């Protein structure tokens, strides 16, 4: 008697059905493939790998597709460490995405050759703002920065090339449970004096509990941001002495030229005060923090080995997901005008106009669907879409008239009427490298701000000279290129004539700066 199961023979009737279903699926996917080929595909690339941002952009892309049948938005996310190489390869190869994040490109020449100017479009209302508070408002006036900030507006070209999708702000995240256990309160430090009190309270907590606890977790990039903020706060009053043009934005080359003229030095009390504050804050961080990655700092914060972490609004979503303790957000604990040691150097928390716009996107000239790409950027930065993105990603909108829904996010809120920033002593690649290479001197045993200055002043001067030589070369190249653009604009429409006037004015300003640079560098030995 056979022991084989009769079931396979009984199920043979399913074979035709399976074949029929497979045929239907094949036909469906072929049809879908043809439909996709007919659709307009907008490729959208950026490096925003922080938790929640990709999902936020994807949500808006799907909604845009619903509003615009026949259009597909394909998002590409590239790690920041390889972004520059990837971007250059795409641009040189003539096949970049339709929309690409700006910010890793600094050369005006690359911008003008590869990206579409948006200035004329920025004067028009955003059609996606109909029935909102921003209806009939010029697109550029719907943003906090008026589309005048870095990575958005390029002064030498007199053009807007990008639009921001969010704002970023530096802050300190606190473990709410630990903060209350240490201080008896859930209120984080509001200034440098509060931080010094907190540091003593942490020492007492360690003695009381025997628990090893780092005050603040830091990382390399965030340490760079922190020292920049220390300088910008404590040089607010000194700025007026070197800001000869009396403009809102003090260009880094003017800071370097003022140093070479002797208008300020590393021996100044303001500069040494900033170094002292940075040293004090840095000594509360884990050893070697300037060489550690963001992930290293995040790990010890989520594991509750540290009370706080120096970071920014970009990490708020991640910590909200990963931390199993109440999250409290506080401002950078920097000196304010009431500080007994440093208050006379500062005017207070500065107006945040430039430098905090992020997720800035431009349209590439290689795009075969420029109008559709422009339409997507208008949707992305509309009042409705920006509010939805800010809510889902827990970020700050770059678009006006949107209130943060999370109380913690109000700490990041932009200062509208504060004083202007001071200046940062790292004015270019070489001076920035000087600062990061030598910062360890502040944290070694017996290290002081005075010793730091004494040991590195000569190297600092040489780094500034190197940076100014780079600026001079770029300015000469920019003026040579713009000569042709101005002459071409003079033979165009009235609008182009207006632009030519702006470009010509920029030419004169650059010629003056070139003369200044050449004169200053001629005094320096090779």
Coordinates of C-alpha atoms in Angstrom, one line a residue:
X1 CA 0.0 0.0 0.0
X2 CA 1.4 3.4 -1.1
X3 CA 2.3 5.8 1.7
X4 CA 2.5 8.8 -0.5
X5 CA 0.1 11.6 0.2
X6 CA -2.7 12.1 -2.4
X7 CA -2.7 15.9 -1.6
X8 CA -0.3 17.0 -4.5
X9 CA -2.6 15.4 -7.1
X10 CA -5.6 17.0 -5.5
X11 CA -4.0 20.5 -5.6
X12 CA -3.1 20.3 -9.3
X13 CA -6.3 22.4 -10.0
X14 CA -4.6 25.4 -8.3
X15 CA -1.8 25.5 -10.9
X16 CA -3.9 27.3 -13.6
X17 CA -5.1 29.8 -11.0
X18 CA -1.6 30.5 -9.9
X19 CA -0.5 31.0 -13.4
X20 CA -3.5 33.3 -14.1
X21 CA -2.7 35.4 -11.0
X22 CA 1.0 35.6 -12.0
X23 CA 0.0 36.7 -15.5
X24 CA -2.3 39.5 -14.1
X25 CA 0.5 40.7 -11.8
X26 CA 3.0 40.7 -14.7
X27 CA 0.6 42.8 -16.8
X28 CA -0.1 45.1 -13.9
X29 CA 3.5 45.8 -13.1
X30 CA 4.3 46.3 -16.8
X31 CA 1.5 48.8 -17.0
X32 CA 2.7 50.5 -13.9
X33 CA 6.2 50.7 -15.4
X34 CA 4.9 52.3 -18.5
X35 CA 2.9 54.8 -16.4
X36 CA 6.1 55.6 -14.4
X37 CA 7.9 56.2 -17.7
X38 CA 5.3 58.7 -18.7
X39 CA 5.3 60.5 -15.4
X40 CA 7.5 63.5 -14.7
X41 CA 10.1 62.4 -12.2
X42 CA 11.7 65.0 -10.0
X43 CA 14.9 63.8 -8.3
X44 CA 15.5 65.4 -5.0
X45 CA 18.8 65.0 -3.1
X46 CA 20.2 66.1 0.3
X47 CA 22.4 65.0 3.2
X48 CA 19.9 65.4 6.0
X49 CA 20.3 62.0 7.7
X50 CA 19.0 63.1 11.1
X51 CA 16.2 61.0 12.4
X52 CA 12.8 62.0 11.1
X53 CA 13.9 64.3 8.3
X54 CA 13.8 61.8 5.5
X55 CA 10.4 60.6 6.6
X56 CA 9.2 64.3 6.8
X57 CA 10.4 65.1 3.3
X58 CA 8.9 61.8 2.0
X59 CA 5.5 62.6 3.5
X60 CA 5.4 66.0 1.7
X61 CA 6.6 64.3 -1.5
X62 CA 3.7 61.8 -1.4
X63 CA 1.2 64.6 -0.7
X64 CA 2.6 66.7 -3.6
X65 CA 2.1 63.7 -5.9
X66 CA -1.5 63.5 -4.8
X67 CA -2.0 67.2 -5.7
X68 CA -0.1 66.7 -9.0
X69 CA -1.0 63.4 -10.7
X70 CA 1.6 62.4 -13.2
X71 CA 4.5 63.7 -11.1
X72 CA 6.8 61.5 -9.1
X73 CA 9.2 62.8 -6.4
X74 CA 12.3 60.6 -5.8
X75 CA 14.3 61.3 -2.7
X76 CA 18.0 60.5 -2.5
X77 CA 19.9 60.8 0.7
X78 CA 23.7 60.8 0.7
X79 CA 25.9 60.8 3.8
X80 CA 27.5 64.2 4.5
X81 CA 31.0 62.8 4.6
X82 CA 30.8 61.7 0.9
X83 CA 28.3 64.3 -0.3
X84 CA 30.9 66.7 -1.8
X85 CA 32.5 64.0 -3.9
X86 CA 29.1 62.6 -4.9
X87 CA 27.8 66.1 -5.8
X88 CA 30.9 67.0 -7.9
X89 CA 30.8 63.8 -9.8
X90 CA 27.1 64.4 -10.6
X91 CA 27.6 68.0 -11.7
X92 CA 30.7 67.2 -13.8
X93 CA 28.9 64.2 -15.3
X94 CA 26.0 66.4 -16.4
X95 CA 23.4 64.2 -14.6
X96 CA 22.7 65.8 -11.2
X97 CA 19.3 65.6 -9.5
X98 CA 16.7 68.2 -10.4
X99 CA 16.8 69.6 -6.9
X100 CA 19.9 69.5 -4.7
X101 CA 20.8 70.8 -1.3
X102 CA 23.2 73.8 -1.2
X103 CA 25.8 74.5 1.4
X104 CA 28.7 72.3 0.6
X105 CA 29.5 74.4 -2.5
X106 CA 31.3 77.6 -1.7
X107 CA 32.5 78.7 -5.2
X108 CA 30.4 81.2 -7.0
X109 CA 31.6 79.9 -10.3
X110 CA 30.2 76.4 -9.6
X111 CA 26.9 77.9 -8.5
X112 CA 26.5 80.1 -11.6
X113 CA 27.4 77.3 -13.9
X114 CA 25.2 74.6 -12.4
X115 CA 22.1 76.2 -10.7
X116 CA 19.1 78.2 -11.8
X117 CA 18.8 81.8 -10.3
X118 CA 15.5 82.2 -8.4
X119 CA 15.5 85.9 -7.8
X120 CA 12.7 86.7 -10.3
X121 CA 10.5 83.9 -9.0
X122 CA 11.1 85.0 -5.4
X123 CA 9.3 88.3 -6.1
X124 CA 6.1 86.5 -6.9
X125 CA 3.6 85.2 -4.4
X126 CA 3.7 81.5 -3.7
X127 CA 0.6 79.9 -5.3
X128 CA 0.5 77.3 -2.6
X129 CA -0.1 80.0 0.1
X130 CA -3.6 80.8 -1.1
X131 CA -6.0 80.8 1.8
X132 CA -3.2 81.2 4.3
X133 CA -1.8 84.1 6.3
X134 CA 0.9 84.4 3.6
X135 CA -1.5 84.8 0.6
X136 CA -0.4 87.5 -1.8
X137 CA 3.0 87.9 0.0
X138 CA 6.1 87.7 -2.2
X139 CA 7.7 84.3 -1.9
X140 CA 10.9 85.8 -0.5
X141 CA 9.0 87.7 2.2
X142 CA 7.5 84.5 3.5
X143 CA 10.8 83.4 5.0
X144 CA 12.4 84.5 8.2
X145 CA 15.6 85.6 6.4
X146 CA 13.9 87.3 3.5
X147 CA 16.1 85.0 1.4
X148 CA 19.2 87.0 2.2
X149 CA 21.2 84.6 4.3
X150 CA 24.3 82.5 3.4
X151 CA 23.8 79.5 1.1
X152 CA 20.6 81.3 -0.1
X153 CA 21.7 84.6 -1.5
X154 CA 25.1 85.0 -3.3
X155 CA 26.1 88.7 -3.1
X156 CA 28.8 88.5 -5.8
X157 CA 26.2 87.2 -8.3
X158 CA 23.4 89.4 -7.0
X159 CA 21.1 86.3 -7.1
X160 CA 19.1 84.0 -5.0
X161 CA 19.9 80.4 -5.7
X162 CA 18.2 78.5 -2.9
X163 CA 15.2 78.4 -0.6
X164 CA 15.4 77.0 3.0
X165 CA 13.0 74.3 4.3
X166 CA 13.8 74.7 8.1
X167 CA 15.9 76.5 10.7
X168 CA 18.5 75.0 13.0
X169 CA 19.7 76.3 16.4
X170 CA 22.3 75.2 18.9
X171 CA 21.2 74.3 22.4
X172 CA 21.7 71.9 25.4
X173 CA 19.5 68.9 26.0
X174 CA 19.0 67.9 29.6
X175 CA 17.9 64.7 31.3
X176 CA 14.9 66.0 33.2
X177 CA 15.0 63.3 35.9
X178 CA 18.7 63.9 36.7
X179 CA 18.3 67.7 36.5
X180 CA 15.6 67.6 39.2
X181 CA 17.5 65.1 41.3
X182 CA 20.6 67.3 41.2
X183 CA 19.1 70.8 41.5
X184 CA 15.6 70.2 42.9
X185 CA 14.2 72.0 39.8
X186 CA 13.4 71.2 36.2
X187 CA 14.6 74.6 35.0
X188 CA 17.9 74.4 33.1
X189 CA 20.7 77.0 33.3
X190 CA 19.8 80.2 31.4
X191 CA 23.3 81.7 31.3
X192 CA 27.0 81.1 32.2
X193 CA 26.5 81.9 36.0
X194 CA 23.7 79.4 36.2
X195 CA 26.0 76.8 34.6
X196 CA 28.7 77.5 37.2
X197 CA 26.2 76.9 40.0
X198 CA 25.0 73.7 38.3
X199 CA 28.6 72.5 38.0
X200 CA 29.0 72.8 41.8
X201 CA 25.6 71.0 42.3
X202 CA 26.8 68.1 40.1
X203 CA 30.0 67.8 42.3
X204 CA 27.8 67.6 45.4
X205 CA 25.6 65.0 43.7
X206 CA 28.6 62.9 42.9
X207 CA 29.8 63.0 46.5
X208 CA 26.3 62.3 47.8
X209 CA 25.6 59.3 45.5
X210 CA 29.0 58.0 44.5
X211 CA 27.8 58.2 40.9
X212 CA 30.1 59.1 38.1
X213 CA 28.4 61.7 36.0
X214 CA 29.6 63.9 33.1
X215 CA 28.0 67.4 33.1
X216 CA 27.7 67.8 29.3
X217 CA 28.4 65.4 26.4
X218 CA 30.1 67.1 23.5
X219 CA 31.4 66.2 20.0
X220 CA 33.8 67.6 17.5
X221 CA 31.5 69.6 15.2
X222 CA 29.4 70.8 18.2
X223 CA 32.5 72.0 20.0
X224 CA 33.4 74.1 17.0
X225 CA 29.9 75.6 17.0
X226 CA 30.2 76.3 20.7
X227 CA 33.5 78.2 20.6
X228 CA 32.2 80.2 17.7
X229 CA 29.2 81.3 19.8
X230 CA 31.6 82.2 22.7
X231 CA 33.5 84.6 20.4
X232 CA 30.4 86.0 18.8
X233 CA 28.8 86.8 22.2
X234 CA 31.8 88.4 23.8
X235 CA 32.9 90.5 20.8
X236 CA 29.6 92.2 20.3
X237 CA 30.9 95.6 21.6
X238 CA 34.3 95.2 20.1
X239 CA 32.7 94.7 16.7
X240 CA 31.6 98.3 16.4
X241 CA 35.3 99.3 16.5
X242 CA 36.3 97.2 13.5
X243 CA 33.0 97.3 11.5
X244 CA 34.1 100.3 9.3
X245 CA 31.3 99.9 6.7
X246 CA 28.7 99.7 9.5
X247 CA 26.8 96.9 7.9
X248 CA 24.7 94.2 9.6
X249 CA 26.9 91.4 8.3
X250 CA 30.7 91.8 9.0
X251 CA 32.5 89.8 6.3
X252 CA 35.2 87.5 7.6
X253 CA 37.9 89.1 5.4
X254 CA 37.2 92.4 7.1
X255 CA 37.8 90.7 10.5
X256 CA 41.1 89.4 9.3
X257 CA 42.2 92.8 7.8
X258 CA 41.3 94.4 11.1
X259 CA 43.6 92.0 12.9
X260 CA 46.5 92.8 10.5
X261 CA 45.9 96.5 11.0
X262 CA 46.1 96.0 14.8
X263 CA 42.5 96.8 15.5
X264 CA 42.2 93.7 17.7
X265 CA 44.4 90.9 18.9
X266 CA 44.4 87.6 20.7
X267 CA 45.6 89.5 23.8
X268 CA 42.3 91.4 24.0
X269 CA 40.3 90.8 27.1
X270 CA 37.2 89.9 25.0
X271 CA 39.1 87.2 23.1
X272 CA 40.7 85.7 26.3
X273 CA 37.3 85.9 28.0
X274 CA 35.7 83.8 25.2
X275 CA 38.6 81.3 25.5
X276 CA 38.1 81.1 29.3
X277 CA 34.3 80.5 28.9
X278 CA 34.9 77.8 26.3
X279 CA 37.6 76.2 28.5
X280 CA 35.2 76.2 31.4
X281 CA 32.4 74.6 29.4
X282 CA 34.7 72.1 27.7
X283 CA 36.2 70.9 31.0
X284 CA 32.7 69.8 31.9
X285 CA 32.6 67.5 28.8
X286 CA 34.1 64.1 28.3
X287 CA 37.9 64.0 27.7
X288 CA 38.8 64.4 24.1
X289 CA 35.3 65.6 23.1
X290 CA 36.8 67.6 20.2
X291 CA 37.8 64.4 18.5
X292 CA 34.6 62.4 19.2
X293 CA 31.7 61.9 16.8
X294 CA 28.1 63.0 17.4
X295 CA 27.2 59.3 17.8
X296 CA 29.6 58.9 20.7
X297 CA 28.1 61.8 22.6
X298 CA 24.5 60.7 21.9
X299 CA 25.2 57.2 23.2
X300 CA 26.4 58.3 26.7
X301 CA 23.5 60.8 26.9
X302 CA 20.8 58.2 26.1
X303 CA 22.6 55.8 28.5
X304 CA 22.3 58.5 31.3
X305 CA 26.0 58.7 31.9
X306 CA 25.8 62.5 31.4
X307 CA 23.4 65.1 32.6
X308 CA 23.2 67.0 29.3
X309 CA 24.3 67.0 25.7
X310 CA 25.4 70.0 23.6
X311 CA 23.6 69.6 20.3
X312 CA 20.9 71.3 18.2
X313 CA 17.3 71.3 17.1
X314 CA 18.2 68.7 14.4
X315 CA 18.6 66.1 17.2
X316 CA 15.4 66.8 19.0
X317 CA 13.3 64.2 17.1
X318 CA 16.0 61.5 17.8
X319 CA 16.2 62.2 21.5
X320 CA 12.5 62.2 21.8
X321 CA 12.4 58.7 20.4
X322 CA 15.5 57.3 22.1
X323 CA 15.5 58.8 25.6
X324 CA 13.4 57.1 28.3
X325 CA 13.5 60.1 30.5
X326 CA 11.9 63.6 30.3
X327 CA 13.8 65.8 27.8
X328 CA 14.3 69.4 28.7
X329 CA 15.9 71.9 26.3
X330 CA 17.9 74.9 27.5
X331 CA 19.9 77.7 25.8
X332 CA 23.6 77.8 25.5
X333 CA 24.9 78.8 28.9
X334 CA 26.8 81.8 27.8
X335 CA 27.5 85.1 29.6
X336 CA 24.8 87.8 29.5
X337 CA 25.1 91.5 30.3
X338 CA 24.5 90.9 34.0
X339 CA 27.6 88.6 34.3
X340 CA 30.0 90.0 36.8
X341 CA 33.1 89.0 34.8
X342 CA 32.1 89.2 31.2
X343 CA 28.9 91.2 31.1
X344 CA 30.6 94.4 30.0
X345 CA 31.7 92.7 26.7
X346 CA 28.2 91.6 25.6
X347 CA 24.9 93.2 24.6
X348 CA 22.9 90.0 25.1
X349 CA 21.6 87.1 23.1
X350 CA 22.1 88.1 19.5
X351 CA 19.5 88.6 16.7
X352 CA 19.5 85.3 14.7
X353 CA 19.3 86.4 11.1
X354 CA 21.9 84.6 9.2
X355 CA 23.6 81.2 9.4
X356 CA 20.7 79.2 10.9
X357 CA 18.7 78.5 7.7
X358 CA 19.0 74.9 6.8
X359 CA 17.8 72.4 4.2
X360 CA 18.5 74.9 1.5
X361 CA 17.6 73.6 -2.0
X362 CA 18.4 74.8 -5.5
X363 CA 17.4 73.7 -9.0
X364 CA 20.1 72.4 -11.3
X365 CA 20.4 73.7 -14.8
X366 CA 20.6 70.1 -16.1
X367 CA 17.0 69.5 -14.9
X368 CA 14.7 68.6 -17.8
X369 CA 11.7 69.7 -15.7
X370 CA 12.7 73.1 -14.2
X371 CA 9.1 74.4 -13.9
X372 CA 8.0 71.3 -12.1
X373 CA 11.0 71.4 -9.8
X374 CA 10.2 75.1 -9.0
X375 CA 6.6 74.1 -8.3
X376 CA 7.7 71.5 -5.8
X377 CA 10.0 73.9 -4.0
X378 CA 7.1 76.3 -3.8
X379 CA 4.9 73.6 -2.3
X380 CA 7.7 72.4 0.1
X381 CA 8.1 75.9 1.5
X382 CA 4.4 76.9 1.6
X383 CA 2.7 77.7 4.9
X384 CA 0.7 74.4 5.0
X385 CA 3.6 72.1 4.0
X386 CA 6.1 73.9 6.3
X387 CA 3.7 73.6 9.2
X388 CA 3.2 69.9 8.5
X389 CA 7.0 69.3 8.2
X390 CA 7.8 71.2 11.4
X391 CA 5.2 69.2 13.3
X392 CA 6.2 65.7 12.0
X393 CA 10.0 66.3 12.3
X394 CA 10.0 68.5 15.5
X395 CA 12.1 71.2 13.7
X396 CA 11.7 74.9 13.4
X397 CA 10.1 76.2 10.2
X398 CA 12.0 78.7 7.9
X399 CA 8.6 79.9 6.9
X400 CA 6.8 82.7 8.8
X401 CA 3.5 82.6 10.8
X402 CA 4.0 79.0 12.1
X403 CA 3.9 78.5 15.9
X404 CA 5.9 75.6 17.4
X405 CA 3.5 72.9 18.7
X406 CA 6.0 71.6 21.2
X407 CA 6.9 73.8 24.2
X408 CA 10.5 72.6 24.2
X409 CA 10.9 74.0 20.7
X410 CA 10.2 77.5 21.9
X411 CA 13.7 77.5 23.4
X412 CA 15.0 77.4 19.8
X413 CA 12.8 80.3 18.8
X414 CA 14.5 82.9 16.6
X415 CA 15.5 86.2 18.3
X416 CA 13.8 89.0 16.3
X417 CA 15.1 92.1 18.0
X418 CA 18.3 91.2 19.7
X419 CA 21.7 92.8 19.1
X420 CA 23.9 91.7 16.2
X421 CA 26.6 89.0 16.5
X422 CA 30.1 89.8 17.3
X423 CA 32.8 88.2 15.2
X424 CA 34.4 84.8 15.0
X425 CA 38.2 84.7 14.9
X426 CA 38.2 81.6 12.6
X427 CA 37.6 83.5 9.2
X428 CA 38.6 80.7 6.7
X429 CA 39.8 77.2 6.3
X430 CA 43.3 77.8 7.6
X431 CA 42.4 79.9 10.7
X432 CA 39.6 77.4 11.5
X433 CA 42.2 74.6 11.3
X434 CA 44.5 76.6 13.5
X435 CA 41.7 76.8 16.1
X436 CA 40.8 73.2 16.1
X437 CA 44.4 72.0 16.0
X438 CA 45.4 74.0 19.1
X439 CA 42.2 73.9 21.2
X440 CA 43.6 70.9 23.1
X441 CA 46.0 73.3 24.8
X442 CA 43.1 74.8 26.8
X443 CA 42.3 71.4 28.3
X444 CA 45.7 70.0 29.1
X445 CA 46.9 70.2 32.7
X446 CA 47.8 73.7 33.6
X447 CA 46.4 75.1 30.3
X448 CA 45.2 78.7 30.3
X449 CA 43.9 81.1 27.8
X450 CA 47.0 83.2 28.2
X451 CA 49.3 80.2 27.5
X452 CA 47.2 79.3 24.5
X453 CA 47.5 82.8 23.0
X454 CA 51.3 83.0 23.8
X455 CA 52.0 79.7 22.1
X456 CA 49.9 80.1 19.0
X457 CA 49.8 83.8 18.0
X458 CA 52.4 83.5 15.3
X459 CA 50.7 80.5 13.8
X460 CA 47.3 82.3 13.9
X461 CA 48.7 85.3 12.0
X462 CA 50.1 83.0 9.3
X463 CA 46.7 81.2 9.0
X464 CA 44.9 84.5 8.5
X465 CA 47.3 85.6 5.8
X466 CA 46.8 82.2 4.0
X467 CA 43.0 82.7 4.2
X468 CA 43.2 86.3 2.8
X469 CA 45.4 85.1 -0.1
X470 CA 42.7 82.6 -0.9
X471 CA 40.0 85.3 -0.7
X472 CA 42.0 87.6 -2.9
X473 CA 42.4 84.9 -5.6
X474 CA 38.6 84.2 -5.5
X475 CA 37.7 87.8 -5.6
X476 CA 39.8 88.5 -8.7
X477 CA 38.4 85.4 -10.4
X478 CA 34.8 86.5 -9.5
X479 CA 35.3 90.0 -10.9
X480 CA 36.8 88.7 -14.2
X481 CA 33.8 86.4 -14.6
X482 CA 31.2 89.1 -13.7
X483 CA 32.6 91.5 -16.2
X484 CA 31.1 89.4 -18.9
X485 CA 27.8 88.9 -17.1
X486 CA 27.4 92.7 -16.6
X487 CA 28.1 93.4 -20.3
X488 CA 25.6 90.8 -21.4
X489 CA 22.9 92.2 -19.0
X490 CA 23.4 95.7 -20.4
X491 CA 22.0 94.5 -23.7
X492 CA 18.9 92.8 -22.3
X493 CA 15.5 93.9 -20.8
X494 CA 14.8 96.6 -18.2
X495 CA 14.9 93.9 -15.5
X496 CA 18.3 92.8 -16.7
X497 CA 19.5 96.4 -16.6
X498 CA 18.4 96.6 -13.0
X499 CA 20.4 93.4 -12.3
X500 CA 23.4 94.9 -14.2
X501 CA 23.3 97.9 -11.9
X502 CA 23.4 95.6 -8.9
X503 CA 26.2 93.6 -10.4
X504 CA 28.2 96.7 -11.3
X505 CA 27.8 98.0 -7.7
X506 CA 29.1 94.6 -6.5
X507 CA 32.0 94.9 -8.9
X508 CA 33.1 98.2 -7.4
X509 CA 32.8 96.8 -3.8
X510 CA 35.0 93.9 -4.8
X511 CA 37.5 96.1 -6.5
X512 CA 37.9 98.1 -3.2
X513 CA 38.2 94.9 -1.2
X514 CA 40.8 93.6 -3.7
X515 CA 42.8 96.8 -3.3
X516 CA 42.6 96.4 0.5
X517 CA 43.7 92.8 0.4
X518 CA 46.6 93.5 -2.0
X519 CA 47.8 96.4 0.1
X520 CA 47.6 94.5 3.4
X521 CA 49.3 91.3 2.0
X522 CA 52.0 93.4 0.4
X523 CA 53.1 94.4 3.9
X524 CA 53.5 90.7 5.0
X525 CA 56.6 88.6 4.3
X526 CA 56.1 85.7 1.9

